[in-house]
JSON list of C-alpha atoms in Angstrom, two decimals:
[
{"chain": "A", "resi": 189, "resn": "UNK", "atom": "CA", "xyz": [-48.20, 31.84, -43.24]},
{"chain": "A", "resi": 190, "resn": "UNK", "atom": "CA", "xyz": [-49.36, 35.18, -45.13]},
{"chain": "A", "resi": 191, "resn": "UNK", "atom": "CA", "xyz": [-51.84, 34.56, -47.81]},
{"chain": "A", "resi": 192, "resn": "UNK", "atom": "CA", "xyz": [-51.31, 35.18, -51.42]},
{"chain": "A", "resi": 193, "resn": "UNK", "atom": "CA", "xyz": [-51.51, 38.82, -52.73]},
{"chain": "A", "resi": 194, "resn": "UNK", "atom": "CA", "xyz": [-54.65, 39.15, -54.80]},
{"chain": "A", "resi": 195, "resn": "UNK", "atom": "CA", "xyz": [-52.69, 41.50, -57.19]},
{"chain": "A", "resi": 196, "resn": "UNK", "atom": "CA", "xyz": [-48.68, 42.04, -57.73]},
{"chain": "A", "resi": 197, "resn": "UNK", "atom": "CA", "xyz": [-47.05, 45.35, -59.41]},
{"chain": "A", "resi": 198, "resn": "UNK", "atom": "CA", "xyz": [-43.91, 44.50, -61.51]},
{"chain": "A", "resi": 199, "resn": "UNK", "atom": "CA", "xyz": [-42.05, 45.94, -64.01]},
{"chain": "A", "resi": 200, "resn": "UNK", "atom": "CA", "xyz": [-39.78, 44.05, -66.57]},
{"chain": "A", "resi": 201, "resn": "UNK", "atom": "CA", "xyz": [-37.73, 44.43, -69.30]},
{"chain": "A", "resi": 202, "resn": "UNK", "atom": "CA", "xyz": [-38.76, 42.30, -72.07]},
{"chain": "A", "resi": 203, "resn": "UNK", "atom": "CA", "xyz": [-35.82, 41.04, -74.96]},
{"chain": "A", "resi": 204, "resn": "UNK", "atom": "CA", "xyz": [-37.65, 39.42, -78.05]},
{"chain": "A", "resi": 205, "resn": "UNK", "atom": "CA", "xyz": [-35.89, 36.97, -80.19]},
{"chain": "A", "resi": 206, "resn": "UNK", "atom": "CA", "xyz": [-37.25, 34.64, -83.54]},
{"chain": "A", "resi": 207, "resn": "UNK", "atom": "CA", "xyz": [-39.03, 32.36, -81.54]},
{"chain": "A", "resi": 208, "resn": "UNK", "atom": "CA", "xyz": [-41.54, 35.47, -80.07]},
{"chain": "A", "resi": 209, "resn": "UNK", "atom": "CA", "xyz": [-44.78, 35.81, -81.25]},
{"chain": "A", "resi": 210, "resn": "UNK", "atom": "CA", "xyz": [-44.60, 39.01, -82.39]},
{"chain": "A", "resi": 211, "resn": "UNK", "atom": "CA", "xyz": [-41.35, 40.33, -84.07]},
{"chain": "A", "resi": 212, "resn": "UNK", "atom": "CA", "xyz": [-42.22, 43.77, -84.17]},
{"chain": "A", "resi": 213, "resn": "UNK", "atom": "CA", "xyz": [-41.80, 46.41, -81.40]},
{"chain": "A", "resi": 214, "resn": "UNK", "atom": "CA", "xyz": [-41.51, 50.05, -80.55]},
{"chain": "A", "resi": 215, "resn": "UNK", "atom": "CA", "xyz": [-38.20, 49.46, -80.69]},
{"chain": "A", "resi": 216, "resn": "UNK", "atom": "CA", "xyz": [-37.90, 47.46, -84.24]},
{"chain": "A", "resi": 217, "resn": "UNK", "atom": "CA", "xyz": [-41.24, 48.62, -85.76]},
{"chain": "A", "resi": 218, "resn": "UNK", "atom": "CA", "xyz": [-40.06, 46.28, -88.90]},
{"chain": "A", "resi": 219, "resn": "UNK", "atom": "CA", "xyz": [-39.09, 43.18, -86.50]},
{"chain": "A", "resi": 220, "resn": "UNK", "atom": "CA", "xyz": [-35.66, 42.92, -88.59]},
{"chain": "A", "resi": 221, "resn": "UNK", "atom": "CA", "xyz": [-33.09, 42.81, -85.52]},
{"chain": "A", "resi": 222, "resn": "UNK", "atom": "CA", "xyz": [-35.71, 40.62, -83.48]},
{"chain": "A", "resi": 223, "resn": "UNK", "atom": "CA", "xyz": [-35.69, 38.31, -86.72]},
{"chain": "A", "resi": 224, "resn": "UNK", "atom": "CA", "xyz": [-32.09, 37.95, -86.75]},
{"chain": "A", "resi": 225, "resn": "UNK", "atom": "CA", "xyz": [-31.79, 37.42, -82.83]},
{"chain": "A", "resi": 226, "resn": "UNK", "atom": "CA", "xyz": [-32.03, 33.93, -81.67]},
{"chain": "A", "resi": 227, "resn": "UNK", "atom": "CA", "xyz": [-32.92, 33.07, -78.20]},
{"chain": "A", "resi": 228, "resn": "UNK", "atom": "CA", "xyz": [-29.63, 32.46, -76.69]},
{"chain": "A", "resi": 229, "resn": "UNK", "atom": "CA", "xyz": [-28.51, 35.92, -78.14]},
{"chain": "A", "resi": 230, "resn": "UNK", "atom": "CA", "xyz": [-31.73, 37.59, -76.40]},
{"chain": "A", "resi": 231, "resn": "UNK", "atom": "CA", "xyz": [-30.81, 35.63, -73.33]},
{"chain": "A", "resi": 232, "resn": "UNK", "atom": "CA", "xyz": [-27.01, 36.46, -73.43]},
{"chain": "A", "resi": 233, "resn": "UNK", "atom": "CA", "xyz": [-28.18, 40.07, -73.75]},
{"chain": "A", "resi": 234, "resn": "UNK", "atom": "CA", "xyz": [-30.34, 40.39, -70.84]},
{"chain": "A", "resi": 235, "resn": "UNK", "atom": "CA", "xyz": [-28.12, 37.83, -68.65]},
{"chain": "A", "resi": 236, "resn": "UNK", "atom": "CA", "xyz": [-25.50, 40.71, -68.85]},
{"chain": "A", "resi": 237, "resn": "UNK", "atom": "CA", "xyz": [-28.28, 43.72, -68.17]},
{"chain": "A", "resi": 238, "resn": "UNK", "atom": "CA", "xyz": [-28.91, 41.58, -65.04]},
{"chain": "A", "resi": 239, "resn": "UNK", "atom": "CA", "xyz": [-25.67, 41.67, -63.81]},
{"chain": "A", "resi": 240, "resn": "UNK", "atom": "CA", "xyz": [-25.60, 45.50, -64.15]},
{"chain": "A", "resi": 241, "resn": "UNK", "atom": "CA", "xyz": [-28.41, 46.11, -62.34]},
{"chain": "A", "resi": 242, "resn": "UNK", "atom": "CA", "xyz": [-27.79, 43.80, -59.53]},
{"chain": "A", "resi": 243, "resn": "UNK", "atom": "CA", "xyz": [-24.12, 45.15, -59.43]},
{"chain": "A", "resi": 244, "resn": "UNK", "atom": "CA", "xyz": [-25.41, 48.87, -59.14]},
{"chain": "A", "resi": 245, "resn": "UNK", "atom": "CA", "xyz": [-24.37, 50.03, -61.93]},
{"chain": "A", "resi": 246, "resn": "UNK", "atom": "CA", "xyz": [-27.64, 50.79, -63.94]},
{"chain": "A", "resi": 247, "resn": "UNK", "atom": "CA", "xyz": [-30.95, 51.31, -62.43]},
{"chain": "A", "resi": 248, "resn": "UNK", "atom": "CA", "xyz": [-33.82, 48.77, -63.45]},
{"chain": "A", "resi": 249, "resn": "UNK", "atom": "CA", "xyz": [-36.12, 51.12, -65.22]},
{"chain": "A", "resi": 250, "resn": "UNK", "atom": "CA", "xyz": [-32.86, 52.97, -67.08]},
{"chain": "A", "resi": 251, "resn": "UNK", "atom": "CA", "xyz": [-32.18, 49.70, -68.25]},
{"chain": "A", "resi": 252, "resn": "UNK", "atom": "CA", "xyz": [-35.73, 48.44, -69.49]},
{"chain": "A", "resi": 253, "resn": "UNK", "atom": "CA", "xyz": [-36.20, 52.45, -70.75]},
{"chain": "A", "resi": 254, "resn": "UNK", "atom": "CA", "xyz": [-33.53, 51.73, -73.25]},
{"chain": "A", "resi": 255, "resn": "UNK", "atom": "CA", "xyz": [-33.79, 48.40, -73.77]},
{"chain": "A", "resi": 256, "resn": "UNK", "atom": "CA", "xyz": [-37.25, 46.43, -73.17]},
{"chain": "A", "resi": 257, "resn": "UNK", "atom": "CA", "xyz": [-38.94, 46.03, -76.43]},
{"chain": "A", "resi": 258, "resn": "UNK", "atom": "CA", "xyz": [-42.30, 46.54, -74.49]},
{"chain": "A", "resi": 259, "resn": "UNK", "atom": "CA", "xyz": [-44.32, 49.39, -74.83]},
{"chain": "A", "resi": 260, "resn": "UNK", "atom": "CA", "xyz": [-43.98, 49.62, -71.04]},
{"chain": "A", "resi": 261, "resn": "UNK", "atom": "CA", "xyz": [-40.43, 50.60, -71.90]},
{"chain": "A", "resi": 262, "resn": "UNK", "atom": "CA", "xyz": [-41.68, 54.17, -71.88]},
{"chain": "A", "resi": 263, "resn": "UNK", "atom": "CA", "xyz": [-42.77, 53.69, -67.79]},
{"chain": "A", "resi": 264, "resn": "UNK", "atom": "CA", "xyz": [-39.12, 52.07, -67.00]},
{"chain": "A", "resi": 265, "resn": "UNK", "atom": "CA", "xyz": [-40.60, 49.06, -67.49]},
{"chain": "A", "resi": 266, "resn": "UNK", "atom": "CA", "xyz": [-43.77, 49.64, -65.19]},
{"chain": "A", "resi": 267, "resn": "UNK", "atom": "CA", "xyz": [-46.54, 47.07, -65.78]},
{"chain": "A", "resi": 268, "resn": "UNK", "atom": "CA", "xyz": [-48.71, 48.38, -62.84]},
{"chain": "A", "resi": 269, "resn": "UNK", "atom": "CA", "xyz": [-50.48, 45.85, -60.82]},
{"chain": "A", "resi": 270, "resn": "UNK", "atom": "CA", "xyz": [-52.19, 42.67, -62.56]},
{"chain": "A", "resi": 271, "resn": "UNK", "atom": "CA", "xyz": [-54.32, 39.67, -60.53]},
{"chain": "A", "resi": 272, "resn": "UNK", "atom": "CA", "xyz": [-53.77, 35.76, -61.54]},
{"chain": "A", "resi": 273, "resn": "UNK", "atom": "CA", "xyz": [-55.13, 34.71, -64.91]},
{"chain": "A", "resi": 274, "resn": "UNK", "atom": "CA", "xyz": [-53.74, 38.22, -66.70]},
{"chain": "A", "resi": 275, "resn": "UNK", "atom": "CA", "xyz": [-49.99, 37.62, -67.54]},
{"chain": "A", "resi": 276, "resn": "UNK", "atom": "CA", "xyz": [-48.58, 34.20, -69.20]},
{"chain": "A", "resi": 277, "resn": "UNK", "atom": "CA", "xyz": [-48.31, 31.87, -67.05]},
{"chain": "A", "resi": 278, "resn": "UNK", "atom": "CA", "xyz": [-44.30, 31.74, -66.19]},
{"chain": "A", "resi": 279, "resn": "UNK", "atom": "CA", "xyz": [-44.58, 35.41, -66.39]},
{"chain": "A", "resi": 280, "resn": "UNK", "atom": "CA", "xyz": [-47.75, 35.19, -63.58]},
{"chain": "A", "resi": 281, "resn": "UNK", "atom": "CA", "xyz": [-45.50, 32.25, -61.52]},
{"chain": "A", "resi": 282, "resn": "UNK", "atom": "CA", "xyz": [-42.38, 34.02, -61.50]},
{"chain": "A", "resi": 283, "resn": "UNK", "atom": "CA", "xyz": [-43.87, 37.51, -60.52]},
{"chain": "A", "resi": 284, "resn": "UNK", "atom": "CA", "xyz": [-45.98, 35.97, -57.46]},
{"chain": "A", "resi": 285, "resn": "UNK", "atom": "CA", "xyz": [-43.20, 33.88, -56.44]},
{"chain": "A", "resi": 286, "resn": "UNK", "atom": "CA", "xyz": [-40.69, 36.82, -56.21]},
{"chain": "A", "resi": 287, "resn": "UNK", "atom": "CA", "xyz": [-40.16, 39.24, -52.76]},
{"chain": "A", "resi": 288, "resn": "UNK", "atom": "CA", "xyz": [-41.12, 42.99, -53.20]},
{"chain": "A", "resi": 289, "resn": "UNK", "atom": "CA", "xyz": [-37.79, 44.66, -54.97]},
{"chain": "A", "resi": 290, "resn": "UNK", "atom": "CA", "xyz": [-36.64, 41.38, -55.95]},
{"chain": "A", "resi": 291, "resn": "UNK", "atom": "CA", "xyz": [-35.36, 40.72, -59.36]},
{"chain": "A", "resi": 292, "resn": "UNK", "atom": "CA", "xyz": [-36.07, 37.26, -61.13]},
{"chain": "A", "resi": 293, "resn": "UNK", "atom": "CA", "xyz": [-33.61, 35.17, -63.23]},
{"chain": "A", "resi": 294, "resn": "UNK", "atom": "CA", "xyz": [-34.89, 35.33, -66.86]},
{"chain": "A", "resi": 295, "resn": "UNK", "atom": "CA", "xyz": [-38.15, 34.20, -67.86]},
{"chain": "A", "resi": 296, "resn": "UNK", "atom": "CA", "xyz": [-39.03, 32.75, -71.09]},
{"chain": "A", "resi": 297, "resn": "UNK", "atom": "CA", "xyz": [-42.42, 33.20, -72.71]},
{"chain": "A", "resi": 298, "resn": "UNK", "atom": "CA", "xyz": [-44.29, 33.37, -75.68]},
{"chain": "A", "resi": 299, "resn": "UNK", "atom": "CA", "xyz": [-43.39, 37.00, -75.70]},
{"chain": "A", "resi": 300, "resn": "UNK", "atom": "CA", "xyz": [-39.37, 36.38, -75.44]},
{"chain": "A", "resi": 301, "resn": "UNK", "atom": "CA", "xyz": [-37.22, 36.71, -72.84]},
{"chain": "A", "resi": 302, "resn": "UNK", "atom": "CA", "xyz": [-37.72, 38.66, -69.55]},
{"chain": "A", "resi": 303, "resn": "UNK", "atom": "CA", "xyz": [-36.12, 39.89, -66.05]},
{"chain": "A", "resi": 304, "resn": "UNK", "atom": "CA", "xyz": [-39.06, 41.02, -63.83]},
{"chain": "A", "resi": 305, "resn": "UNK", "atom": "CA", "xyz": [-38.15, 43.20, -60.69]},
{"chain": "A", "resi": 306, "resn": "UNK", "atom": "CA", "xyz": [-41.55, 43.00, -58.36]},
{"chain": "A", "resi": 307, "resn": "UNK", "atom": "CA", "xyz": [-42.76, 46.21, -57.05]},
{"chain": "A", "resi": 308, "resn": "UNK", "atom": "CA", "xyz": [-45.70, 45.92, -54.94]}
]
């Protein structure tokens, strides 16, 4: 069996909601639509940008360009590569779990909700 990777690339698109821990982005500098979006809203949201990506229809980093409210949004969603200890946990499990060019289901953290595509 192949060791663990030391260090994973990912990108993701992040979708906060009232629950995050910050409701401000690049996106919603004033946090008003991420105030008025509950979970299962953010979740419905980026359930359906899954679906498009996975059906070919939009490309991963189109997708988190236009709709991540991370600052990586600007990369297509490009977090580079990270080591254990760096990320949130589920963010960290679900990354190191996934195959290279695999897609995750969604991932809550503290953050919000996210899809995470590995890359390396």
């Amino acid at each position: 069996m192949a060791s663990a990777p030391k260090k994973v690339s990912a990108s993701h698109i992040l979708i906060k909601h009232q629950g995050s821990r910050r409701k401000s982005s690049w996106k919603d500098p004033e946090g008003s639509v991420i105030s008025s979006t509950t979970r299962d809203a953010a979740v419905s949201q980026l359930s359906a940008l899954r679906s498009d990506i996975l059906a070919g229809v939009a490309s991963f980093s189109d997708v988190a360009s236009q709709f991540s409210h991370c600052s990586s949004a600007k990369r297509g969603g490009d977090l580079g590569p990270f080591s254990r200890g760096q990320m949130q946990k589920p963010f960290e499990e679900a990354t190191y779990a996934l195959e290279v060019g695999e897609i995750s289901e969604i991932v809550d953290t503290d953050s919000g909700v996210h899809i995470i595509m590995r890359t390396a």
